[in-house]
Tab-separated table of C-alpha atoms in Angstrom:
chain	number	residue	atom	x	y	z
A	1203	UNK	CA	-76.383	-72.946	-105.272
A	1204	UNK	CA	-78.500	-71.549	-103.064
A	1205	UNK	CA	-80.832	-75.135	-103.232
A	1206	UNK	CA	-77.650	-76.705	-102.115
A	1207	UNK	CA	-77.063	-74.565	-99.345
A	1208	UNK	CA	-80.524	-74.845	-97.885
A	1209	UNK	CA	-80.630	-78.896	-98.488
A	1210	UNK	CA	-77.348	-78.733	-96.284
A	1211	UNK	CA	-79.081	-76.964	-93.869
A	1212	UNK	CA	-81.762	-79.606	-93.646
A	1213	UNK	CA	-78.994	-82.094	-93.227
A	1214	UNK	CA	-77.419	-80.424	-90.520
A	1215	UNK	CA	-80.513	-80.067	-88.704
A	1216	UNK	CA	-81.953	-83.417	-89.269
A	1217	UNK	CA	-78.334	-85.078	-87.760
A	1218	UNK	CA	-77.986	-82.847	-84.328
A	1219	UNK	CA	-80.450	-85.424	-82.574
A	1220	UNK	CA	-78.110	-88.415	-83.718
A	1221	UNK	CA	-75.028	-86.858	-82.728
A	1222	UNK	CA	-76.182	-85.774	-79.525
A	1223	UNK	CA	-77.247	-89.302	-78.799
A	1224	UNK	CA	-74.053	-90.718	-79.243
A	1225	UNK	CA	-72.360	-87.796	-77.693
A	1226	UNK	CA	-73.961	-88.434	-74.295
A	1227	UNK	CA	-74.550	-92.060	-75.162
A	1228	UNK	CA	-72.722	-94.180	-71.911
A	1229	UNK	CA	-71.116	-96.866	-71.931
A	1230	UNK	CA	-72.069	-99.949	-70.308
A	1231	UNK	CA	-69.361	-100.725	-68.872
A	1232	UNK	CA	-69.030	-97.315	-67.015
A	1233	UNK	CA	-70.690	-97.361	-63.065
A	1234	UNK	CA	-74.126	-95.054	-62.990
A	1235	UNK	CA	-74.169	-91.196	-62.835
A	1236	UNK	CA	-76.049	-88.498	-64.216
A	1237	UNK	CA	-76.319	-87.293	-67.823
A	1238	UNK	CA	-74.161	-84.518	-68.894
A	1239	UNK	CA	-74.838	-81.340	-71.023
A	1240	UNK	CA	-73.191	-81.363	-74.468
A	1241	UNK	CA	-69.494	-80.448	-74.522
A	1242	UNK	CA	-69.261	-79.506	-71.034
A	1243	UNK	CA	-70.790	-82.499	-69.349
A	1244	UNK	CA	-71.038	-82.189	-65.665
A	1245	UNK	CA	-68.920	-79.777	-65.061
A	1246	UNK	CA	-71.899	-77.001	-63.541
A	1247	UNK	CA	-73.559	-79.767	-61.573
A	1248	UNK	CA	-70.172	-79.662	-59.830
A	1249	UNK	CA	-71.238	-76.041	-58.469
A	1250	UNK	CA	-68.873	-73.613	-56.090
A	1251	UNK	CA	-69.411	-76.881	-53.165
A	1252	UNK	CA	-67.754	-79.722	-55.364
A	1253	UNK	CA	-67.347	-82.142	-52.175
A	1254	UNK	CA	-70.742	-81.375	-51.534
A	1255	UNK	CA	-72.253	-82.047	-54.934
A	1256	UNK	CA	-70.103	-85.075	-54.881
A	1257	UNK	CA	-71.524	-86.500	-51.674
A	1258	UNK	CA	-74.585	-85.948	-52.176
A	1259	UNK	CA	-74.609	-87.237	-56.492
A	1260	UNK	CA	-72.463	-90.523	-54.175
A	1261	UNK	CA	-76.097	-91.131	-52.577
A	1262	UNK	CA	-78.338	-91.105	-55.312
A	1263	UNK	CA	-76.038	-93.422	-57.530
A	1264	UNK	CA	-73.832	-95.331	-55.652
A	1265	UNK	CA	-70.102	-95.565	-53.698
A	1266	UNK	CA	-68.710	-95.915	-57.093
A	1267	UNK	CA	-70.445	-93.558	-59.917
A	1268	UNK	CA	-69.035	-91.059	-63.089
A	1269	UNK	CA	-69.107	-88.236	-64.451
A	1270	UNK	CA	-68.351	-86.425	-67.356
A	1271	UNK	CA	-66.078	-83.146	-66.968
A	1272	UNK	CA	-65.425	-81.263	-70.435
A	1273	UNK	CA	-64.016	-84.316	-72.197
A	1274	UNK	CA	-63.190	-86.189	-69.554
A	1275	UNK	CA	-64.355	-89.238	-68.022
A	1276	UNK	CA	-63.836	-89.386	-64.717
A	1277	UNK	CA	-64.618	-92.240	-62.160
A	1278	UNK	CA	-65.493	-91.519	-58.186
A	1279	UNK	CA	-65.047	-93.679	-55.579
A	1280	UNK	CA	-66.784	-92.278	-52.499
A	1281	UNK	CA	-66.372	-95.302	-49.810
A	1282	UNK	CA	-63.946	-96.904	-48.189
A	1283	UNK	CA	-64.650	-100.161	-49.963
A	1284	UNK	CA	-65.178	-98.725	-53.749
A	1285	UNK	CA	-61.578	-97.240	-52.782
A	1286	UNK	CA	-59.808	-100.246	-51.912
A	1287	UNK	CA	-61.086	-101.611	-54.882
A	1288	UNK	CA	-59.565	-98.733	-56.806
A	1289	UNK	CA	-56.265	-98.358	-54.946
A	1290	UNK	CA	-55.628	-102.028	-53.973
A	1291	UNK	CA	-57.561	-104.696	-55.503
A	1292	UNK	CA	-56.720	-103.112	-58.668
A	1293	UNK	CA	-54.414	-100.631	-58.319
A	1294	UNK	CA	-52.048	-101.933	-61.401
A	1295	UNK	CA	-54.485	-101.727	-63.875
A	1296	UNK	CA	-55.573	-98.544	-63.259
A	1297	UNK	CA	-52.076	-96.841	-61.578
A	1298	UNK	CA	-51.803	-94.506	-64.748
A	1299	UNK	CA	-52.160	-91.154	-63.893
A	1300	UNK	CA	-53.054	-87.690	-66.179
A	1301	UNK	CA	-50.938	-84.806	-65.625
A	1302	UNK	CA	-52.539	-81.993	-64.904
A	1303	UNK	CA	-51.794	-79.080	-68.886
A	1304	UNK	CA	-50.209	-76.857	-65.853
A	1305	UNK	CA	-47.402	-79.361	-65.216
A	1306	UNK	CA	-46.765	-80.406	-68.238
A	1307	UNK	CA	-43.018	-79.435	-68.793
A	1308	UNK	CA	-42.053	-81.685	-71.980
A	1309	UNK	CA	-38.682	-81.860	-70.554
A	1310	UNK	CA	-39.501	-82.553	-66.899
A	1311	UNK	CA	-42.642	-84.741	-67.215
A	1312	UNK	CA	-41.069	-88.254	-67.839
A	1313	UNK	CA	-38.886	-88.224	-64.429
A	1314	UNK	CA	-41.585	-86.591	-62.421
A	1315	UNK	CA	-42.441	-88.821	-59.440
A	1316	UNK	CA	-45.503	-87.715	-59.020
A	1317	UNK	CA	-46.976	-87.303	-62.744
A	1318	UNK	CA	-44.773	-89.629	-64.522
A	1319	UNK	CA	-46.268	-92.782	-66.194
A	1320	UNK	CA	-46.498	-95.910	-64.065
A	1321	UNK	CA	-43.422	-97.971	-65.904
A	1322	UNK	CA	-40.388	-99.358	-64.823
A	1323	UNK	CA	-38.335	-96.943	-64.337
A	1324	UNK	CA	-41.034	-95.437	-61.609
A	1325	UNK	CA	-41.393	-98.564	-60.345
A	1326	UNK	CA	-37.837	-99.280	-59.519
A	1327	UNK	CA	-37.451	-95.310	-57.900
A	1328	UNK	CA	-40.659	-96.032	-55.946
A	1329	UNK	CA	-38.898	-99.514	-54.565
A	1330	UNK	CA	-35.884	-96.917	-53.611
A	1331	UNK	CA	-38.192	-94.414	-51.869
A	1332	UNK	CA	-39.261	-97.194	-50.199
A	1333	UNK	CA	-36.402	-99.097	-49.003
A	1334	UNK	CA	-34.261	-95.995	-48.253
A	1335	UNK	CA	-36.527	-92.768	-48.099
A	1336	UNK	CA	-39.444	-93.934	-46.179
A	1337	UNK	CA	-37.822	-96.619	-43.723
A	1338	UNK	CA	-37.764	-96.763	-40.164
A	1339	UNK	CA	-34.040	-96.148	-40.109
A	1340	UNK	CA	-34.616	-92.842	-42.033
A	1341	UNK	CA	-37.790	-91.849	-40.322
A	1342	UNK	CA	-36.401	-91.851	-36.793
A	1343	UNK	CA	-33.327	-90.721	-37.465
A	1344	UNK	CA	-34.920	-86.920	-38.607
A	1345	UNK	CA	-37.275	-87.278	-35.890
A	1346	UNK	CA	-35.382	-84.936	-33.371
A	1347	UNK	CA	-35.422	-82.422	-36.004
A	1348	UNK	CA	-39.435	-82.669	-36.219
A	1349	UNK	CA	-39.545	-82.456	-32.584
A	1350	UNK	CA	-37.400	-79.334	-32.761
A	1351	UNK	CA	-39.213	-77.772	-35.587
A	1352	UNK	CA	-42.357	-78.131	-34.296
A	1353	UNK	CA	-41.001	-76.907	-30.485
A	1354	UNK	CA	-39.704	-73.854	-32.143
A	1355	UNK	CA	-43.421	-73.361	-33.512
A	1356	UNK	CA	-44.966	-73.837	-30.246
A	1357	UNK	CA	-42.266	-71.659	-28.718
A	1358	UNK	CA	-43.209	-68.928	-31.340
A	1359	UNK	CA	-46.971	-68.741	-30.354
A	1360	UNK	CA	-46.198	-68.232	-26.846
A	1361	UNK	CA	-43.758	-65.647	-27.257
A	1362	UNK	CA	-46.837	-63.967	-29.138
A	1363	UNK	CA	-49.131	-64.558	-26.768
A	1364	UNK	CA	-51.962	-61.780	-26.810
A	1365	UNK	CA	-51.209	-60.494	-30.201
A	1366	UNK	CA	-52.991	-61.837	-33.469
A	1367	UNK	CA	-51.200	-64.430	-35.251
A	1368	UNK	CA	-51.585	-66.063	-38.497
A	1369	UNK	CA	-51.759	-69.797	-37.844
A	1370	UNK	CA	-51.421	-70.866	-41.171
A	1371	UNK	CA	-48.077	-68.747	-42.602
A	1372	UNK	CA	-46.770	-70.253	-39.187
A	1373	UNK	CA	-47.604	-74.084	-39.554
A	1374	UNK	CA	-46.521	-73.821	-43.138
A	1375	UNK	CA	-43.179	-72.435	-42.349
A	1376	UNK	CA	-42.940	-74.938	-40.037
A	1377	UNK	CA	-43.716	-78.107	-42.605
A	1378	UNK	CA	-41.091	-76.260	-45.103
A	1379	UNK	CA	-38.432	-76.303	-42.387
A	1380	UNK	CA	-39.270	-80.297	-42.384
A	1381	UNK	CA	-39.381	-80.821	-45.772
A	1382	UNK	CA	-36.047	-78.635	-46.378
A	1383	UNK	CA	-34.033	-80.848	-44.055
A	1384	UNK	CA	-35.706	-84.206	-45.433
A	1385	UNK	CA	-34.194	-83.349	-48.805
A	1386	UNK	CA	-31.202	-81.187	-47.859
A	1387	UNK	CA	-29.919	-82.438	-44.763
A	1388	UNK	CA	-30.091	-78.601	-43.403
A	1389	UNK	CA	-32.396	-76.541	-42.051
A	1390	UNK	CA	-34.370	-74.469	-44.542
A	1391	UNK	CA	-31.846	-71.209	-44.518
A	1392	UNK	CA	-28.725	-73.901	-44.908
A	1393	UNK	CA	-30.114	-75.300	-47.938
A	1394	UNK	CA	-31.893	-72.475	-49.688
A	1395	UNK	CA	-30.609	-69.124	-48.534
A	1396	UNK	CA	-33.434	-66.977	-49.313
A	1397	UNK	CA	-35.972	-68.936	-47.161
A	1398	UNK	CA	-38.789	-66.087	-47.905
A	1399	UNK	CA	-38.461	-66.624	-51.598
A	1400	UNK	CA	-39.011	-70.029	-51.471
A	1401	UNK	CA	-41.715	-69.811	-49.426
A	1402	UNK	CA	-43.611	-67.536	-51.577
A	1403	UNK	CA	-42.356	-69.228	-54.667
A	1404	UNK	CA	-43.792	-72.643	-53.106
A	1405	UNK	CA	-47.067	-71.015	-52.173
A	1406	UNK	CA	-47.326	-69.642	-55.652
A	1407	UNK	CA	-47.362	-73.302	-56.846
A	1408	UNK	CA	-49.650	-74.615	-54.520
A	1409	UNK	CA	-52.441	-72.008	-55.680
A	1410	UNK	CA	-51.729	-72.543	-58.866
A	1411	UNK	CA	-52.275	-76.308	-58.493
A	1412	UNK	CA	-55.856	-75.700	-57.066
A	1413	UNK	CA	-56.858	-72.987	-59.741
A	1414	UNK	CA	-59.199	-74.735	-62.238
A	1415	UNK	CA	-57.997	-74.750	-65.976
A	1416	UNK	CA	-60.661	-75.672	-68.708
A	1417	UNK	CA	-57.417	-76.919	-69.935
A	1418	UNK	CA	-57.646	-79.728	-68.014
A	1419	UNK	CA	-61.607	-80.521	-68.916
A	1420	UNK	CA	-60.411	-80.445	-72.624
A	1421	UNK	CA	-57.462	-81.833	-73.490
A	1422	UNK	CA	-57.250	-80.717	-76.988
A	1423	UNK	CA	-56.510	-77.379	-76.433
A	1424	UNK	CA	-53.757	-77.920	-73.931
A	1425	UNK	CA	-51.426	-76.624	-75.983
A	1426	UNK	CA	-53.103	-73.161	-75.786
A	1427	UNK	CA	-52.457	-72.484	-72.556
A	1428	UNK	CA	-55.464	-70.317	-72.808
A	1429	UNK	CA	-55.328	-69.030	-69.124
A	1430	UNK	CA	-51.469	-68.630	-68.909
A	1431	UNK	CA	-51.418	-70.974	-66.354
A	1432	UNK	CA	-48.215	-73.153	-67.222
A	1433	UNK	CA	-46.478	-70.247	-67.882
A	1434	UNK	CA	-46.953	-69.506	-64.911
A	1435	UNK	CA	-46.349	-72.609	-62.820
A	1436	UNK	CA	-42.904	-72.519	-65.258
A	1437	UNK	CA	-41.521	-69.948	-64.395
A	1438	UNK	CA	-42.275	-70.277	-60.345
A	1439	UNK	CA	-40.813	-74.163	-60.914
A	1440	UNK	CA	-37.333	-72.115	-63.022
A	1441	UNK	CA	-37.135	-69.916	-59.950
A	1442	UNK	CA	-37.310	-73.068	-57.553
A	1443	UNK	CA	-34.734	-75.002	-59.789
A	1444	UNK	CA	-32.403	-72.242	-60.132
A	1445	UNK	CA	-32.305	-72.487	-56.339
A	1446	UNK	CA	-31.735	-76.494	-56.049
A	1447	UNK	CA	-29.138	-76.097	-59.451
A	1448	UNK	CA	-26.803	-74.694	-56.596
A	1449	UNK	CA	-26.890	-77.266	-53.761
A	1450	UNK	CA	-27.021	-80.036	-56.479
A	1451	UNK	CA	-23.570	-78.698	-58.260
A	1452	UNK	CA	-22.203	-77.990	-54.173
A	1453	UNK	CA	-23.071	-81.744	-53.138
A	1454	UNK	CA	-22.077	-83.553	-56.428
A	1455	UNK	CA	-18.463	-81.262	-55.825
A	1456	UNK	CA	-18.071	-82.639	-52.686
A	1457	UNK	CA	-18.920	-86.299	-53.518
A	1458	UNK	CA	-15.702	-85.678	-56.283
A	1459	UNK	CA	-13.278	-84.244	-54.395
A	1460	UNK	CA	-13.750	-87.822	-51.807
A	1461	UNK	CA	-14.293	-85.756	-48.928
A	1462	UNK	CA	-18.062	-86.036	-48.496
A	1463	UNK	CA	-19.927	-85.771	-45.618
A	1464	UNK	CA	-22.912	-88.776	-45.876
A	1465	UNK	CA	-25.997	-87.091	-45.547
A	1466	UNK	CA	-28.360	-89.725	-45.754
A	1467	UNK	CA	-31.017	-87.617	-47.240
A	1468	UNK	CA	-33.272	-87.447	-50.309
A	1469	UNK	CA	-30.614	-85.769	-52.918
A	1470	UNK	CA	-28.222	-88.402	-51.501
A	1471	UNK	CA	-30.134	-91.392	-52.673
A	1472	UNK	CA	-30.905	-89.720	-56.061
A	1473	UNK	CA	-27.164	-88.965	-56.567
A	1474	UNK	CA	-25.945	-92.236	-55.392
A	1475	UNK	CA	-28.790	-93.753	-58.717
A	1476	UNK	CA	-26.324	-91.431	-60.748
A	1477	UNK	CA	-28.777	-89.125	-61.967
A	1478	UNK	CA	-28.570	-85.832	-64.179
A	1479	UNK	CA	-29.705	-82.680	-62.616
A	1480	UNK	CA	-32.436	-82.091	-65.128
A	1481	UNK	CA	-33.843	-85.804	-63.380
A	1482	UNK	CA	-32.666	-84.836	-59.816
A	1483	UNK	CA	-34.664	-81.326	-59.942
A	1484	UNK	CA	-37.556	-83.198	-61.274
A	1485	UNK	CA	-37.854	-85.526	-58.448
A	1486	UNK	CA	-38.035	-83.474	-55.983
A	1487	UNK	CA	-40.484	-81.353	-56.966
């Protein structure tokens, strides 16, 4: 028995070299970039600076180089050329995009119009953005309100002139005031009515979306959740959706009864593709 053990041993040590090689074997169809450390890659080459590290790894191998982070592969494109090449030339073959474990809602996911797979069915909402959303029609016809919003902002910092203001709680109120009436038709206490709870809810999300999750690095134990954060970003996104579950169920009453104002806004166009709410509350966020 204990032979056994020890000839195992010998096995086990004899093989690490071999698997390592493959491990951090490349392939050669990937563009240059550094070797990685087992399991974790590049990940610490990264450091606390990663758009420093990146720019400086970009001139040592190249506009177009990769690197390994946990598990994943990852491709950078670092000049204007190697990203024309990435988001033009051949932007269909490589349109697919990995959803970060945070925002992963099984149930959410497949309509999302940011993280949802590149098929038809985002194809034919993207052509609807387009044509409707994002036209000049509906661009300058909310540009008095942008004018307004920001005017009220400018108005706000001279009214405070000589006493310390906080720029960025200011500009960001400002950009949610935009965004609420781009969606809603209203200003942002019209179509939320708690404009301070979506604020903070909103900021909670955006943090979240920056806070690194090894999650991410390795796939495999996604399901974890081992920092909490998806429970987290779930139950901010709940909050937000409880929120839009009410102008959704006023506008959809109002398109019934025959007697509906047209908005010409974002939930317009989504209701008008005959949507659920479970799709229309993924879209939007």
């Amino acid at each position: 028995m204990e032979m056994e053990i020890w000839l195992s041993c010998c096995l086990l040590f004899l093989s690490l070299p071999l698997l390592f090689s493959v491990f951090l074997k490349r392939k050669d169809n990937l563009p240059p970039g550094p070797r990685g450390w087992p399991i974790v890659g590049n990940l610490f080459q990264l450091g606390s600076k990663p758009h420093a590290a990146l720019a400086s790894l970009a001139r040592t191998y190249g506009p177009l180089f990769s690197l390994r982070l946990g598990t994943q592969r990852i491709i950078i494109a670092s000049s204007a050329s190697a990203a024309a090449l990435v988001l033009k030339t051949h932007d269909l073959i490589i349109s697919s995009r990995s959803a970060p474990q945070m925002c992963r809602f099984d149930e959410y996911l497949p309509y999302s119009m940011i993280w949802s797979d590149c098929n038809d069915s985002w194809k034919q909402f993207r052509a609807t953005c387009r044509s409707l959303l994002f036209s000049n029609k509906m661009i300058n016809g909310g540009a008095s309100l942008r004018q307004q919003k920001v005017a009220d902002m400018v108005g706000r910092l001279r009214s405070d002139e000589g006493k310390e203001v906080c720029i960025s709680e200011l500009v960001f109120g400002t950009i949610f005031g935009m965004m609420a009436a781009s969606i809603f038709s209203n200003d942002a206490e019209g179509a939320t009515g708690n404009t301070d709870k979506m604020k903070r809810v909103i900021r909670s999300v955006l943090e979240l979306i920056f806070e690194p999750d090894v999650s991410d690095y390795f796939p495999a134990i996604g399901r974890l959740d081992v920092r909490g954060l998806r429970r987290k970003a779930r139950g901010y996104c709940m909050e937000i959706y409880d929120v839009w579950e009410g102008i959704i169920v006023k506008r959809r009453k109002e398109r019934m009864d025959g007697g509906a104002k047209v908005h010409q806004d974002f939930l317009d166009v989504l209701l008008s593709r005959e949507l659920s709410d479970l799709q229309i509350k993924a879209h939007l966020l």
